Amino acid sequence: MTAPKLRAMDASGRTLDDPTDTEVHDLFASLNARWMFAIVERLDREPTNQFYFQIHLDHVGDQDPDADAEVDVDYDVEFRDGGPDKHYRARITGMYGFTGMDLVHKVFRAWRAEDPALKDLLQWELLELDG
């Protein structure tokens, strides 16, 4: 059996080895107020734990958790490409529901394919982590 090249996981602990694009889309789309982030890691790169794509849901505005209305969310998207000097972040705002998730998934697919166009899909900033 071949070792997986990608591993996706969410905050609940659900893990998928070598997930399809559809499985990743569903994983991202299932994020909610309780399970707010998911990560897809490249396992075939060195150094380990330094190549990944991450999404975090950020609920914005006044939200009534008991209401049936769809909540407003922004998406924080990050990718790391080898180390702290290659760790980028962007925020997707003002695109709710399926529209925002469609953009997140488009960005993910570019990351997965190592498409150079990834850098042009969002306004990325270098993320500088403290010490």
Short mmCIF file of C-alpha atoms in Angstrom, two decimals:
data_model
loop_
_atom_site.label_atom_id
_atom_site.label_comp_id
_atom_site.label_asym_id
_atom_site.label_seq_id
_atom_site.Cartn_x
_atom_site.Cartn_y
_atom_site.Cartn_z
CA MET A 1 0.00 0.00 0.00
CA THR A 2 1.28 3.44 -0.95
CA ALA A 3 1.62 6.13 1.69
CA PRO A 4 -0.86 9.00 1.27
CA LYS A 5 0.35 12.23 -0.33
CA LEU A 6 -2.35 14.44 1.19
CA ARG A 7 -4.18 14.32 4.49
CA ALA A 8 -7.22 16.47 5.24
CA MET A 9 -8.53 16.96 8.75
CA ASP A 10 -11.02 19.19 10.47
CA ALA A 11 -11.40 20.45 14.03
CA SER A 12 -13.63 17.51 14.95
CA GLY A 13 -10.77 15.10 14.26
CA ARG A 14 -12.20 13.70 11.03
CA THR A 15 -9.29 12.69 8.79
CA LEU A 16 -9.20 11.80 5.10
CA ASP A 17 -6.13 10.37 3.37
CA ASP A 18 -5.68 11.36 -0.28
CA PRO A 19 -9.09 13.04 -0.41
CA THR A 20 -10.76 13.85 -3.71
CA ASP A 21 -11.62 17.46 -4.53
CA THR A 22 -15.26 16.64 -3.75
CA GLU A 23 -14.34 15.23 -0.33
CA VAL A 24 -12.32 18.35 0.49
CA HIS A 25 -15.14 20.60 -0.72
CA ASP A 26 -17.58 18.72 1.54
CA LEU A 27 -15.14 18.89 4.46
CA PHE A 28 -14.78 22.65 4.06
CA ALA A 29 -18.52 23.15 3.53
CA SER A 30 -19.30 21.28 6.75
CA LEU A 31 -17.38 23.73 8.94
CA ASN A 32 -19.56 25.41 11.53
CA ALA A 33 -19.49 27.37 14.81
CA ARG A 34 -18.31 24.31 16.70
CA TRP A 35 -15.79 22.94 14.17
CA MET A 36 -14.35 26.09 12.60
CA PHE A 37 -11.22 24.98 10.75
CA ALA A 38 -9.80 22.39 8.41
CA ILE A 39 -6.30 21.67 7.14
CA VAL A 40 -4.98 19.78 4.14
CA GLU A 41 -1.34 18.80 4.51
CA ARG A 42 1.11 17.58 1.89
CA LEU A 43 2.73 14.48 3.36
CA ASP A 44 5.23 13.94 0.56
CA ARG A 45 7.31 17.06 1.25
CA GLU A 46 10.17 17.87 3.58
CA PRO A 47 10.33 19.33 6.10
CA THR A 48 7.19 17.68 7.45
CA ASN A 49 4.35 19.87 8.75
CA GLN A 50 5.52 22.78 6.60
CA PHE A 51 3.35 22.34 3.49
CA TYR A 52 -0.36 22.84 4.06
CA PHE A 53 -3.56 24.67 3.18
CA GLN A 54 -5.86 25.83 5.96
CA ILE A 55 -9.29 27.42 6.19
CA HIS A 56 -10.86 29.00 9.25
CA LEU A 57 -14.46 30.15 9.51
CA ASP A 58 -15.03 33.51 11.17
CA HIS A 59 -18.63 34.36 12.07
CA VAL A 60 -19.23 38.07 11.62
CA GLY A 61 -21.96 40.40 12.81
CA ASP A 62 -24.71 39.60 15.25
CA GLN A 63 -25.72 35.99 14.86
CA ASP A 64 -28.60 34.30 16.63
CA PRO A 65 -27.56 30.65 17.03
CA ASP A 66 -31.22 29.64 17.51
CA ALA A 67 -32.42 31.31 14.31
CA ASP A 68 -32.91 29.35 11.11
CA ALA A 69 -31.29 32.11 9.06
CA GLU A 70 -27.97 31.47 7.33
CA VAL A 71 -25.14 33.07 9.31
CA ASP A 72 -22.67 35.49 7.78
CA VAL A 73 -19.11 34.21 7.66
CA ASP A 74 -15.74 35.31 6.40
CA TYR A 75 -13.04 32.83 5.52
CA ASP A 76 -9.42 33.09 6.62
CA VAL A 77 -7.32 31.08 4.20
CA GLU A 78 -3.66 30.24 4.69
CA PHE A 79 -1.07 28.20 2.93
CA ARG A 80 2.46 27.37 3.91
CA ASP A 81 4.99 26.34 1.33
CA GLY A 82 8.03 25.12 3.22
CA GLY A 83 8.59 27.28 6.26
CA PRO A 84 7.71 30.45 8.14
CA ASP A 85 9.12 32.66 5.38
CA LYS A 86 6.56 31.14 2.97
CA HIS A 87 3.41 31.28 5.08
CA TYR A 88 0.64 33.33 3.46
CA ARG A 89 -2.79 34.45 4.58
CA ALA A 90 -5.79 36.04 2.89
CA ARG A 91 -9.33 36.82 3.99
CA ILE A 92 -12.44 36.25 1.91
CA THR A 93 -15.13 38.69 2.98
CA GLY A 94 -18.50 39.76 1.71
CA MET A 95 -19.12 36.50 -0.13
CA TYR A 96 -21.57 34.41 1.81
CA GLY A 97 -22.78 30.87 1.53
CA PHE A 98 -21.95 28.99 -1.63
CA THR A 99 -20.23 31.92 -3.34
CA GLY A 100 -17.59 32.22 -0.63
CA MET A 101 -17.10 28.47 -0.42
CA ASP A 102 -16.77 28.24 -4.20
CA LEU A 103 -13.90 30.74 -4.06
CA VAL A 104 -12.27 28.89 -1.15
CA HIS A 105 -12.45 25.65 -3.10
CA LYS A 106 -11.06 27.29 -6.26
CA VAL A 107 -8.09 28.53 -4.23
CA PHE A 108 -7.65 25.09 -2.67
CA ARG A 109 -7.62 23.40 -6.09
CA ALA A 110 -4.93 25.84 -7.26
CA TRP A 111 -2.87 25.05 -4.15
CA ARG A 112 -3.35 21.32 -4.64
CA ALA A 113 -2.27 21.52 -8.30
CA GLU A 114 0.67 23.80 -7.39
CA ASP A 115 -0.71 26.26 -9.93
CA PRO A 116 1.34 29.49 -10.00
CA ALA A 117 -1.96 31.36 -10.49
CA LEU A 118 -2.66 30.72 -6.79
CA LYS A 119 -0.76 33.89 -5.90
CA ASP A 120 -3.19 35.94 -8.04
CA LEU A 121 -6.47 34.48 -6.77
CA LEU A 122 -6.48 36.43 -3.49
CA GLN A 123 -4.58 39.30 -1.93
CA TRP A 124 -2.07 37.27 0.04
CA GLU A 125 0.04 38.69 2.81
CA LEU A 126 3.07 37.08 4.37
CA LEU A 127 2.08 35.88 7.81
CA GLU A 128 4.69 36.69 10.41
CA LEU A 129 4.27 34.55 13.50
CA ASP A 130 5.59 35.73 16.84
CA GLY A 131 8.68 34.01 18.22
#
